[in-house]
Short mmCIF file of C-alpha atoms and ligand atoms in Angstrom, two decimals:
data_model
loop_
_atom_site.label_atom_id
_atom_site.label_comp_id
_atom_site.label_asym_id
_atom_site.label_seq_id
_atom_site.Cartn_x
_atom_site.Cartn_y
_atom_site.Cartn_z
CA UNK A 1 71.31 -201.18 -52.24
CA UNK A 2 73.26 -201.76 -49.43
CA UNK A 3 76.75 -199.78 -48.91
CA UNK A 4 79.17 -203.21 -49.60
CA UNK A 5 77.57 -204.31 -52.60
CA UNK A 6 79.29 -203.15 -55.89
CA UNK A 7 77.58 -200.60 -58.35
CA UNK A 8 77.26 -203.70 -60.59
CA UNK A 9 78.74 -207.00 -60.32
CA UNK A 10 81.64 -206.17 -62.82
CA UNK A 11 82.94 -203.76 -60.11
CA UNK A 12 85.19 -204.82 -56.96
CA UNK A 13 83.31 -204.61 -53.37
CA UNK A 14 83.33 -201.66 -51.69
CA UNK A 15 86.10 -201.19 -49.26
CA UNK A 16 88.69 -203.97 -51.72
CA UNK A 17 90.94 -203.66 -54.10
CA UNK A 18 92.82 -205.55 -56.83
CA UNK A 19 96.47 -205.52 -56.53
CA UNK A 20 97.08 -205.12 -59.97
CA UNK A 21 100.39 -206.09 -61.83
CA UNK A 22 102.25 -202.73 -61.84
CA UNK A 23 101.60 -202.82 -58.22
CA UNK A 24 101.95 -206.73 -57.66
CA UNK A 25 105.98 -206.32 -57.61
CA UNK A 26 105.73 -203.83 -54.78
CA UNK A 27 103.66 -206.35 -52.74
CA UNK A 28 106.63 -209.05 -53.33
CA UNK A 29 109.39 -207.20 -52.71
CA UNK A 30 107.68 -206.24 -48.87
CA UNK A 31 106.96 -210.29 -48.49
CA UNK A 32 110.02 -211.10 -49.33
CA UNK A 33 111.88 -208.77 -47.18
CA UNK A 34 109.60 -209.51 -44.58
CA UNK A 35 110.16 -212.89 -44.52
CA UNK A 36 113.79 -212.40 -44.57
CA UNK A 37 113.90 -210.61 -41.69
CA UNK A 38 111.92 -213.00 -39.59
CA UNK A 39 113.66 -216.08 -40.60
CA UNK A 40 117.14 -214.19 -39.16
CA UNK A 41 115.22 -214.02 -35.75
CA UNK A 42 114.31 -217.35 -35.81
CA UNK A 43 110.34 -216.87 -36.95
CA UNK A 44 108.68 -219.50 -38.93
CA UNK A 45 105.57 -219.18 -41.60
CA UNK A 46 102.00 -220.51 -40.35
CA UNK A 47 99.10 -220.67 -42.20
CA UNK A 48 96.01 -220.92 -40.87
CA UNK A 49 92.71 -220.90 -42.83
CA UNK A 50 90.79 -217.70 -43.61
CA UNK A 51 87.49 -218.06 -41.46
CA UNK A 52 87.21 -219.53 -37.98
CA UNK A 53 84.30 -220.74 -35.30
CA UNK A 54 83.01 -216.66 -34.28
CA UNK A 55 83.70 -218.03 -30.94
CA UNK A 56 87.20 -217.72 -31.36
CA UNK A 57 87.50 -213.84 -32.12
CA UNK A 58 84.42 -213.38 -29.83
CA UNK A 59 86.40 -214.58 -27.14
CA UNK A 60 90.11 -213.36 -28.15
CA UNK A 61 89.87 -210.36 -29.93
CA UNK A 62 87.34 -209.57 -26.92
CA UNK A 63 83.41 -208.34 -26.66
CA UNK A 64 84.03 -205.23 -25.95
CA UNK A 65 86.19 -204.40 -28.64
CA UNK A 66 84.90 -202.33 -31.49
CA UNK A 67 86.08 -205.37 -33.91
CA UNK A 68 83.60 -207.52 -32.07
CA UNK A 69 81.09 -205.61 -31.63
CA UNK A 70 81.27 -203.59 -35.19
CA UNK A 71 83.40 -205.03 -37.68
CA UNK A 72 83.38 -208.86 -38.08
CA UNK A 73 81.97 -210.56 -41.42
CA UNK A 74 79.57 -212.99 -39.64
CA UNK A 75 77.55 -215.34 -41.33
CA UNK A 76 75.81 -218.83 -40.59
CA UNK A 77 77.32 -221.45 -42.84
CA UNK A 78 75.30 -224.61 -44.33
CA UNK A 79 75.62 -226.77 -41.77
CA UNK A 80 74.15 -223.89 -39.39
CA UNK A 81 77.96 -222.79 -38.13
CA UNK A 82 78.45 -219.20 -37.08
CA UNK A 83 81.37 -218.84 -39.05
CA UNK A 84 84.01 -215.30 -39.00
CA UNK A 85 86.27 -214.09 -41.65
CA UNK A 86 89.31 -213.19 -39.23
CA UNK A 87 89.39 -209.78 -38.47
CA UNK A 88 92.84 -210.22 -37.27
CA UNK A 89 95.53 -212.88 -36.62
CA UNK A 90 96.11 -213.02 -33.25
CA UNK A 91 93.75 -215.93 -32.06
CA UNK A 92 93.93 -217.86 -35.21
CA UNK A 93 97.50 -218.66 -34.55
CA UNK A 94 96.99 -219.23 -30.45
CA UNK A 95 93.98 -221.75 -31.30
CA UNK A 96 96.32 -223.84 -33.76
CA UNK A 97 99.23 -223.56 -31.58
CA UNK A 98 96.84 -225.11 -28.42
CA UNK A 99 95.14 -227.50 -31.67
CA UNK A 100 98.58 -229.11 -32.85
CA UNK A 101 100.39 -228.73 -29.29
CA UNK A 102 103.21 -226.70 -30.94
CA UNK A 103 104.05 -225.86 -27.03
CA UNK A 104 105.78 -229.01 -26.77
CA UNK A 105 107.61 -228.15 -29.69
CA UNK A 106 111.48 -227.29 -28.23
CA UNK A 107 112.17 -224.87 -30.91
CA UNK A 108 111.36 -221.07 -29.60
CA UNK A 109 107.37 -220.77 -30.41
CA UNK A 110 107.90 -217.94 -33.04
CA UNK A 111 105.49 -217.51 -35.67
CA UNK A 112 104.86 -215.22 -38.81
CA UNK A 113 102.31 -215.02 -41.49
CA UNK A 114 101.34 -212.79 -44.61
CA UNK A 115 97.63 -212.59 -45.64
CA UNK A 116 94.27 -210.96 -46.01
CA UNK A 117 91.64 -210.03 -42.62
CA UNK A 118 88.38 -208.88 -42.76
CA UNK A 119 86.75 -205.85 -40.99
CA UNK A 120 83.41 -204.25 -41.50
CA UNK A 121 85.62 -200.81 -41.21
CA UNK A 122 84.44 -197.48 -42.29
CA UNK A 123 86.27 -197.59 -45.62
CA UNK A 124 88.85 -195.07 -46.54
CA UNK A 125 92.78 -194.16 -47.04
CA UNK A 126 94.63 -196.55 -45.23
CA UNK A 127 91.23 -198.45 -44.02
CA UNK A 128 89.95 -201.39 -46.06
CA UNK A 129 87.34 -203.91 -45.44
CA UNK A 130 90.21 -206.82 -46.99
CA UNK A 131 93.36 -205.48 -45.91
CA UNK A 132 96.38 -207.38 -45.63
CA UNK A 133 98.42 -208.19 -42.60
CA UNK A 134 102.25 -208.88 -41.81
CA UNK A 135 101.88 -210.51 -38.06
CA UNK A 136 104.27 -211.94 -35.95
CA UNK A 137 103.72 -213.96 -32.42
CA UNK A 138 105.92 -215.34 -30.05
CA UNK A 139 104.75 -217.49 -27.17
CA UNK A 140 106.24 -218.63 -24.04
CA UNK A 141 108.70 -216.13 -23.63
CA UNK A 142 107.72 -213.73 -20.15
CA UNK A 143 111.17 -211.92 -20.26
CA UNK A 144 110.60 -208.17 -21.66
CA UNK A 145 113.67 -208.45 -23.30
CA UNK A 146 111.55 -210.53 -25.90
CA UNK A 147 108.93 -207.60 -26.04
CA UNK A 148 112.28 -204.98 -26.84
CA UNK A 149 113.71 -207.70 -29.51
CA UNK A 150 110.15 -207.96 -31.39
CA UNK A 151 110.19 -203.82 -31.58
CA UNK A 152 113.58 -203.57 -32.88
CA UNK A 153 112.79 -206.20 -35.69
CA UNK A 154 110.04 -204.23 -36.61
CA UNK A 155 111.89 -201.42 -36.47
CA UNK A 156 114.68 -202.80 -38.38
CA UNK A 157 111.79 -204.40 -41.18
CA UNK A 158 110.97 -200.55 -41.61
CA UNK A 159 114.09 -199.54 -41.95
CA UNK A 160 115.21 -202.22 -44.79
CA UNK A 161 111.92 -200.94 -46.26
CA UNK A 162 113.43 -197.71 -46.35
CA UNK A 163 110.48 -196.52 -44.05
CA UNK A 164 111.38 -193.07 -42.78
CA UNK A 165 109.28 -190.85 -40.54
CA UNK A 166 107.48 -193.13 -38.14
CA UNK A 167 107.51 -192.68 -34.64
CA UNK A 168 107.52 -195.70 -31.65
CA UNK A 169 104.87 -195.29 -29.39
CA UNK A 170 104.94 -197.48 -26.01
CA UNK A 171 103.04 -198.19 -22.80
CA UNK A 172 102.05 -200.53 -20.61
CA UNK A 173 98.41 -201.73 -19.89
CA UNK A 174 98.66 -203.21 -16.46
CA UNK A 175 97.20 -207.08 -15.96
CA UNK A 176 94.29 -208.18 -14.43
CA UNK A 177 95.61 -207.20 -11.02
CA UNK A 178 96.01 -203.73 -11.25
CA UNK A 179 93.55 -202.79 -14.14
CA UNK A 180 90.12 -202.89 -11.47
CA UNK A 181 91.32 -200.12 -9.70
CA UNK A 182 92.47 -198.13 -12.83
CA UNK A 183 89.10 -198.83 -14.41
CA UNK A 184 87.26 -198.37 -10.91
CA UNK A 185 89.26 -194.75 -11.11
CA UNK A 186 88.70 -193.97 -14.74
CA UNK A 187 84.60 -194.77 -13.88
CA UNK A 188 84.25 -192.70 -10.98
CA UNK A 189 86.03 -189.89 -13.52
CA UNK A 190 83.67 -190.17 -15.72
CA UNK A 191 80.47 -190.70 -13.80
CA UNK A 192 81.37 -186.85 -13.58
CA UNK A 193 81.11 -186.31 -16.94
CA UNK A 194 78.75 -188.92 -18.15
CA UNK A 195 76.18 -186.69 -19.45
CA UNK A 196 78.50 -184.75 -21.97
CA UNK A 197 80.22 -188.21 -23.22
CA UNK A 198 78.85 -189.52 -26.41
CA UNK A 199 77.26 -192.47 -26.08
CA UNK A 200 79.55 -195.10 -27.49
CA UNK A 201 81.81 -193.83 -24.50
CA UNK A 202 78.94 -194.40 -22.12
CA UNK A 203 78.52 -197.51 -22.83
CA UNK A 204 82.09 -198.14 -22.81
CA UNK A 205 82.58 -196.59 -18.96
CA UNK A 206 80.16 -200.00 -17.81
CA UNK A 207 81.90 -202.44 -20.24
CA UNK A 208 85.45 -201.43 -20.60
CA UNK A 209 86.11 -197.98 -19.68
CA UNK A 210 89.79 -198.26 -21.21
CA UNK A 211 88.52 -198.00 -24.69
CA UNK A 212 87.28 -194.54 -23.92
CA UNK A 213 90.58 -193.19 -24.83
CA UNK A 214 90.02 -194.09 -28.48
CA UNK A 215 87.03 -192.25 -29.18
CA UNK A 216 88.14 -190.08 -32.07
CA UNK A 217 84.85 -187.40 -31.02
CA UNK A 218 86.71 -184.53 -29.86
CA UNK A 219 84.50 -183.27 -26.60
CA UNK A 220 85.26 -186.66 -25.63
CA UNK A 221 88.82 -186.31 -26.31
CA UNK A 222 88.63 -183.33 -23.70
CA UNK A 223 86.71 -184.50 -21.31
CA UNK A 224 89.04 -187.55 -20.73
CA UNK A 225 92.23 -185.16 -21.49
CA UNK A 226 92.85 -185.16 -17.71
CA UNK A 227 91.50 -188.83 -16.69
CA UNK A 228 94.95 -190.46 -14.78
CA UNK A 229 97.40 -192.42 -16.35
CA UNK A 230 97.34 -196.40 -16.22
CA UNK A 231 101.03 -196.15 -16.07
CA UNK A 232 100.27 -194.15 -12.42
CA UNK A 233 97.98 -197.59 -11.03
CA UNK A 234 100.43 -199.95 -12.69
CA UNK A 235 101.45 -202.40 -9.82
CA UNK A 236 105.05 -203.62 -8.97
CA UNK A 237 105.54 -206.63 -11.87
CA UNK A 238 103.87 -204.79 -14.77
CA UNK A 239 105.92 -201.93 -13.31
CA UNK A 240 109.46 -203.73 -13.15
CA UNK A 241 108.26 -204.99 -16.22
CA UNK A 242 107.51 -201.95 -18.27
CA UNK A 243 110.92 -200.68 -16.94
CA UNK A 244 113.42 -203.14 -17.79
CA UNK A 245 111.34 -203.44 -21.52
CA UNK A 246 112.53 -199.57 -21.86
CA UNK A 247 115.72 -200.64 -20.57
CA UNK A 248 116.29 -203.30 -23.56
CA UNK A 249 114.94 -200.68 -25.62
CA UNK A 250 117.91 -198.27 -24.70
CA UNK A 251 120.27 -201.10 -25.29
CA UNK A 252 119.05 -201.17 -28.62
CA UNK A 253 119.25 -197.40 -28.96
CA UNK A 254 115.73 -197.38 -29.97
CA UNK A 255 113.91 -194.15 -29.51
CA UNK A 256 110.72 -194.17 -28.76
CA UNK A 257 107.52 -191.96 -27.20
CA UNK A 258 105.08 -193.18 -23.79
CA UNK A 259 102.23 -192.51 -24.79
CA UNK A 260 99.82 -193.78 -21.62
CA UNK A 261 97.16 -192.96 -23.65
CA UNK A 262 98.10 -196.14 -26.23
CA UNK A 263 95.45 -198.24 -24.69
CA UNK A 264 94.99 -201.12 -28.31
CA UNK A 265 91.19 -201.50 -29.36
CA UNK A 266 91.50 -205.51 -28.41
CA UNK A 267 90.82 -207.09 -25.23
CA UNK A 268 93.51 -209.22 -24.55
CA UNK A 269 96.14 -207.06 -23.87
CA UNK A 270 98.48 -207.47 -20.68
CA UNK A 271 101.40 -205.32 -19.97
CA UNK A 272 103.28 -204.00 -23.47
CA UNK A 273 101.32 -202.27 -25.85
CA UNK A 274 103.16 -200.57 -28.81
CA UNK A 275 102.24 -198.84 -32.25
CA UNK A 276 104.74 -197.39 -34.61
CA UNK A 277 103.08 -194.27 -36.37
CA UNK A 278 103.82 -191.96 -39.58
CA UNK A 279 103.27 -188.72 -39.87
CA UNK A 280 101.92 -189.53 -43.63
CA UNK A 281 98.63 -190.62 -43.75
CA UNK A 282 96.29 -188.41 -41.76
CA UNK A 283 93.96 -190.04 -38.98
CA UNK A 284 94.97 -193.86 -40.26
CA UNK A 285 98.34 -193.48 -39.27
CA UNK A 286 99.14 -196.46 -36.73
CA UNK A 287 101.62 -198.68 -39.16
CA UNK A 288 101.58 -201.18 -36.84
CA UNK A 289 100.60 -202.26 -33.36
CA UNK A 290 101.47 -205.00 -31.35
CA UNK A 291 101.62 -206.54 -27.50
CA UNK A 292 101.64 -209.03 -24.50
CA UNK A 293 98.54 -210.88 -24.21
CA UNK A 294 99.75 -213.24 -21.38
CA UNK A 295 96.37 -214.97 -20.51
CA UNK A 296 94.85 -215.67 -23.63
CA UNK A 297 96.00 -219.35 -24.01
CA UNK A 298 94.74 -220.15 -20.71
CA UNK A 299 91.37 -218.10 -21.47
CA UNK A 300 91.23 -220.07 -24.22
CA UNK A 301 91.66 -223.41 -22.44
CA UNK A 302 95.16 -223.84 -23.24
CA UNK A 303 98.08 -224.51 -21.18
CA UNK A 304 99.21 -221.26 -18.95
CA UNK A 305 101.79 -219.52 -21.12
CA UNK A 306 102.29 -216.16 -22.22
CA UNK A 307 102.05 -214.50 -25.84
CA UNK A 308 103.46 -211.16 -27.84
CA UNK A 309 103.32 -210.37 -31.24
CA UNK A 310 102.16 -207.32 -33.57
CA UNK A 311 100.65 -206.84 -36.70
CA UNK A 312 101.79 -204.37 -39.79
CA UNK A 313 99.37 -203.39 -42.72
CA UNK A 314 100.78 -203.98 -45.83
CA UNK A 315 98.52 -201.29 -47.76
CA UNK A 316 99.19 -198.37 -44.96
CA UNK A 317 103.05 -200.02 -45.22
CA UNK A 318 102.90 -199.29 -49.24
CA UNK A 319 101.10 -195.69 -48.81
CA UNK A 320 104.40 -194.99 -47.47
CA UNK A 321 106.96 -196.55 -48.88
CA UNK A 322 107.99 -196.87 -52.82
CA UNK A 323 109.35 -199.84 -54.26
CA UNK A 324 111.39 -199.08 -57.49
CA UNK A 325 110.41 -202.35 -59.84
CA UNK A 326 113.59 -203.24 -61.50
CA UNK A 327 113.88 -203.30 -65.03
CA UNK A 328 112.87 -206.99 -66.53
CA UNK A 329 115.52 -208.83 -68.93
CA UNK A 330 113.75 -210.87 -71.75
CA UNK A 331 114.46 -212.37 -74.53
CA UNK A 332 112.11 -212.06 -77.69
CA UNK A 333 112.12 -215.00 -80.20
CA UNK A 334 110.65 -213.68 -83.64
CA UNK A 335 110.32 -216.72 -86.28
CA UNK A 336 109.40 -216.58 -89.73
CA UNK A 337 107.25 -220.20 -90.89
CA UNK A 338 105.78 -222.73 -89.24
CA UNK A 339 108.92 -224.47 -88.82
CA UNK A 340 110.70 -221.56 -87.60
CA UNK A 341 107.82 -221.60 -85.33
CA UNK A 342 108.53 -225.06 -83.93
CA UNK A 343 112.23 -224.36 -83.42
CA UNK A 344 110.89 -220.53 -81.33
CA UNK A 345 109.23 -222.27 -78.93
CA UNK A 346 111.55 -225.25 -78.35
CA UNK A 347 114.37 -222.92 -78.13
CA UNK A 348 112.12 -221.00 -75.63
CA UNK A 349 111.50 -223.91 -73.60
CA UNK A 350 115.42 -224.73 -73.54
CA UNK A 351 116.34 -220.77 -72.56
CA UNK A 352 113.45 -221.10 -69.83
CA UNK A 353 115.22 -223.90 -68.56
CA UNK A 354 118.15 -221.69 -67.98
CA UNK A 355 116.10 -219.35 -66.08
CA UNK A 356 116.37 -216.80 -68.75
CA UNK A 357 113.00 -215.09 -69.51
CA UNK A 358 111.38 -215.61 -72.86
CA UNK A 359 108.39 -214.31 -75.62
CA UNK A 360 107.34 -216.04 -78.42
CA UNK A 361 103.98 -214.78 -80.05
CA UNK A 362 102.11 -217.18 -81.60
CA UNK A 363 100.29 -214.88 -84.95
CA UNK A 364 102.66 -214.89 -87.88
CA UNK A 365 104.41 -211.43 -88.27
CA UNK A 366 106.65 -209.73 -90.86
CA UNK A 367 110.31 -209.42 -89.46
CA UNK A 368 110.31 -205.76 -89.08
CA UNK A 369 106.27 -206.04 -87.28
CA UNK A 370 107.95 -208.40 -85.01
CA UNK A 371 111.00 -206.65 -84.31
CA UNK A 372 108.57 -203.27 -83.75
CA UNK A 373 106.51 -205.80 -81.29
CA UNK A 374 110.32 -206.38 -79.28
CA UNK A 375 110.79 -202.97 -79.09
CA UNK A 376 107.72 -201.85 -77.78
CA UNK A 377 107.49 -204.89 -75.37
CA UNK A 378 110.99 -203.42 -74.15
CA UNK A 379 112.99 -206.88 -74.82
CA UNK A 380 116.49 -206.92 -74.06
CA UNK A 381 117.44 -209.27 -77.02
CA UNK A 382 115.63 -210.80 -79.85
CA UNK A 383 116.58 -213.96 -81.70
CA UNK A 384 115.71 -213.98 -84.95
CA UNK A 385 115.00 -217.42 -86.47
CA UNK A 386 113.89 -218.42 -90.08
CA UNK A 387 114.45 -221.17 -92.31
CA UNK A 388 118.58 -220.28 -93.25
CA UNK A 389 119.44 -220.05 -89.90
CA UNK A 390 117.42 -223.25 -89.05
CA UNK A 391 119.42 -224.71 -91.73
CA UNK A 392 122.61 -223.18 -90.08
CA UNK A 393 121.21 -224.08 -86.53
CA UNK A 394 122.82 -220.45 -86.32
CA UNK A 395 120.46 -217.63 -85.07
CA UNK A 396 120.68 -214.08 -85.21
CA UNK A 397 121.37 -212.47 -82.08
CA UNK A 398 119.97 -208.21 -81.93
CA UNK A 399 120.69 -206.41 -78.73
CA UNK A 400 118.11 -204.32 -78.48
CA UNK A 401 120.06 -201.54 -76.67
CA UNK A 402 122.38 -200.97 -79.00
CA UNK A 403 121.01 -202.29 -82.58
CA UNK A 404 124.30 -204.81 -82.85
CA UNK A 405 123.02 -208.23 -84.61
CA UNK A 406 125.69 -210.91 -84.46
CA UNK A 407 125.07 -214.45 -85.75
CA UNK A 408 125.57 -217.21 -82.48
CA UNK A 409 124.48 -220.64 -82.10
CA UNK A 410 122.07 -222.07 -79.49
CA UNK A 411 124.84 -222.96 -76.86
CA UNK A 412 126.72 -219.88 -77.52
CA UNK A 413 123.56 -217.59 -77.58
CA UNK A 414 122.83 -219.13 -74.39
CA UNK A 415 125.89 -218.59 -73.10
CA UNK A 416 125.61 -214.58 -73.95
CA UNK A 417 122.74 -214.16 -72.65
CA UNK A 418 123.58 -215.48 -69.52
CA UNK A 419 126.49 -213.35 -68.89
CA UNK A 420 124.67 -209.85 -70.19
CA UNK A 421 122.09 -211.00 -67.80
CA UNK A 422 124.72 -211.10 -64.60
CA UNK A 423 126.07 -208.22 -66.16
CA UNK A 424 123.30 -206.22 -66.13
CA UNK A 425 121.44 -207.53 -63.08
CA UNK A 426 124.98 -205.72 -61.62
CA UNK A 427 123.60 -202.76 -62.99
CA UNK A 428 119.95 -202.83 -61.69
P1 LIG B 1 95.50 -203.92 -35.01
O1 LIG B 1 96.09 -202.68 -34.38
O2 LIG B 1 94.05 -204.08 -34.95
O3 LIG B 1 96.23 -205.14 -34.29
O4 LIG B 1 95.98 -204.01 -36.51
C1 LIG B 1 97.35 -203.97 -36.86
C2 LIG B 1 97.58 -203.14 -38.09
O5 LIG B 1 96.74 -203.60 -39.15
C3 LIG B 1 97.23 -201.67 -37.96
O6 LIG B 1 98.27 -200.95 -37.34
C4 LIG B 1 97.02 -201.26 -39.41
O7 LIG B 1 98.29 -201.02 -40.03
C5 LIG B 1 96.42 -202.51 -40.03
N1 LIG B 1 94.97 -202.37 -40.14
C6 LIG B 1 94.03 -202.59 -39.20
N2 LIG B 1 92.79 -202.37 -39.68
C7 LIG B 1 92.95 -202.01 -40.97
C8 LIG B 1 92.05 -201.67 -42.04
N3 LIG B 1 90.73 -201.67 -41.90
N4 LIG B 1 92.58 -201.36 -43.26
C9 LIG B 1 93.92 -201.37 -43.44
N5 LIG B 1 94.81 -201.69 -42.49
C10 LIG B 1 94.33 -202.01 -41.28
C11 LIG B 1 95.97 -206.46 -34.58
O8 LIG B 1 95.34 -206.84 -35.52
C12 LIG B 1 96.67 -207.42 -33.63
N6 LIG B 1 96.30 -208.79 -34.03
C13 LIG B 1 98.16 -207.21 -33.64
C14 LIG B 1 98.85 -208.15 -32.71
C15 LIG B 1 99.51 -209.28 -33.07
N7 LIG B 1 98.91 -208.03 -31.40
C16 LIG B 1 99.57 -209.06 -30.90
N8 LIG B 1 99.93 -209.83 -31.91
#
């Protein structure tokens, strides 16, 4: 059997999970906040589908990163497509922006999205084969300023998450015009060595010797330990560049680490590179990671402008960070006869109407079962209704806190509800 398949069908593939419904609200509570935060800094929600051409993360997320080469779920479709579940967002959203011309759009080209990628990953804490993915981009906007602003709203997303711990981790990855030399540098380093790298990193000095510094083997690790710094070859724009980004940084009074060892595991990085860490989670402890990738539009046959954005993992985001699920408010209708019955459920369909959460079970119960039921079920209220207060049009009204019953009408019953709601949604 091979390692993805499940035990037995009635078990969920290896390296996914079910978000189940204790853990559902926790998963809300991020989105929402999330999306809160973006919308301040002017962001707006795209949604692009699931799987793609394999072209497009072939040639965005890059050949010689390990997502390419390892981790993509590849198959050939009916019609004889290579098709890709995205392994991350990045190129989905530059492809529809080039697609639907949003460029000529004159509102700031800032984009976020919530939702599931796909990587063929070693599965373990923190590392899933579906994992989800809050990503933001922003294109057309070459001032580092932009790359400080994104960084502080992930900073300040963390915060409102009541993140604590993490640490900002920054560098700068050069450009096309001063990586050959860094790369010509970090080969002739390594020629040195070659024999005693493993031989992932061997093959990685000929394709993209960058990538070296995230082998996780430790003789590799110090073999490369005194390999120069990109941030030594950078030349005099990425410089400027990197400078005035640390500047904005300081503005914000955002502290933060360089690390010139923060090299990203995708291709198209230019310039910025960033990763906020936690100290939590052992070895899968990047929270998020983000940069500039200012030539993959025009790589990608697009018009010539540049692009930023990071990505945060909602599951390593939850190992971290603990939601409290408030406290639901319900109302329980118990009924006694069918026409009792009847009268539940319309009255539950009125109170819905009102926004005001309702039961009504459907198997006929003994008053005190279905009082027991409320109780359990942890309803705020119950309404009782049989066949004299049908006749009354007069319920009785238990609050199930404090065991007072009180005889109220619809409208007024409404009306008490509604305020002990407000009252108590105060509380929460
Ligand atoms: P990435 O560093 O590959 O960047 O992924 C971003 C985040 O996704 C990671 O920091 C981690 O929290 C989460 N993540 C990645 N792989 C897994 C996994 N197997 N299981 C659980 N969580 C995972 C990108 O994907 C870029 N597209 C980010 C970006 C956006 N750069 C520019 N714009």
């Amino acid at each position: 059997m091979s390692d993805q398949a499940a035990k037995t069908p009635l078990q969920a593939i290896k390296g996914t999970k079910d978000i189940l419904p204790a853990e559902a609200h926790s998963w809300q509570a991020i989105e929402s906040i999330a999306k809160a935060v973006f919308e301040l800094y002017g962001y707006r929600e795209i949604r692009t589908p699931v799987f793609e051409a394999t072209e497009l993360f072939e040639k965005g997320t890059g050949e010689t990163s390990d997502i390419v080469v390892k981790e993509m779920y590849t198959f050939i479709d009916k019609g004889g497509r290579s098709i890709t579940l995205r392994p991350e967002y990045t190129p989905s959203v530059a492809r529809a922006v080039i697609e639907h011309r949003l460029y000529l759009e004159p509102r700031p080209l800032k984009f976020y999205y919530i939702g599931p990628m796909f990587r063929y990953d070693k599965p373990q804490k923190g590392r899933y084969r579906q994992f989800h993915q809050i990503d933001i981009e922003v294109f057309n906007e070459p001032d580092p300023g932009c790359d400080a602003e994104i960084v502080e709203m992930a900073d300040t997303l963390l915060r409102k998450l009541n993140v604590t711990g993490t640490e900002i981790l920054v560098n700068s990855v050069g450009c096309p015009k001063c990586r050959p030399a860094y790369h010509a540098e970090l080969r002739s380093q390594a020629g040195r060595v070659e024999g005693r790298l493993c031989p992932d990193c061997q093959r990685k000095t000929q394709t993209n010797p960058l990538r070296m510094f995230d082998c996780k083997v430790d003789s590799c690790r110090a073999l490369t330990r005194d390999f120069p710094d990109i941030t030594d070859f950078l030349c005099e724009e990425c410089r400027d560049h990197f400078a005035r980004f640390r500047v904005y940084l300081d503005l914000y009074g955002i502290k933060y680490r360089i690390e010139p060892r923060l090299v990203r595991g995708i291709d198209y990085y230019t310039r910025t590179a960033f990763e906020i860490i936690t100290g939590h989670e052992g070895a899968q402890n990047a929270l998020l990671g983000g940069g500039r990738y200012d030539n993959l539009m025009k790589d990608f046959g697009g018009p010539d402008i540049c692009g930023i954005g990071f990505a945060m993992g909602v599951e390593r985001l939850l190992s971290v960070v603990a939601l409290a699920r408030p406290k639901e408010k319900f109302l329980y209708l118990a009924w006694m006869g069918e026409e009792a019955k009847k009268a539940a459920m319309e009255l539950a369909r009125a109170f819905r109407r009102q926004g005001i959460e309702c039961l009504v079970e459907f198997k006929e119960r003994g008053l005190k079962s279905q009082l027991g039921r409320a109780n359990k079920l942890e309803a705020s209220w119950t309404v009782i209704i049989g066949e004299d207060e049908i006749r009354k049009n007069k319920f009785q009204l238990k609050d199930m806190a404090t065991g007072e019953q009180r005889e109220a009408g619809r409208d007024e019953t409404m009306a008490l509800i509604k305020a002990a709601q407000q009252l108590l949604q105060g509380d929460a």
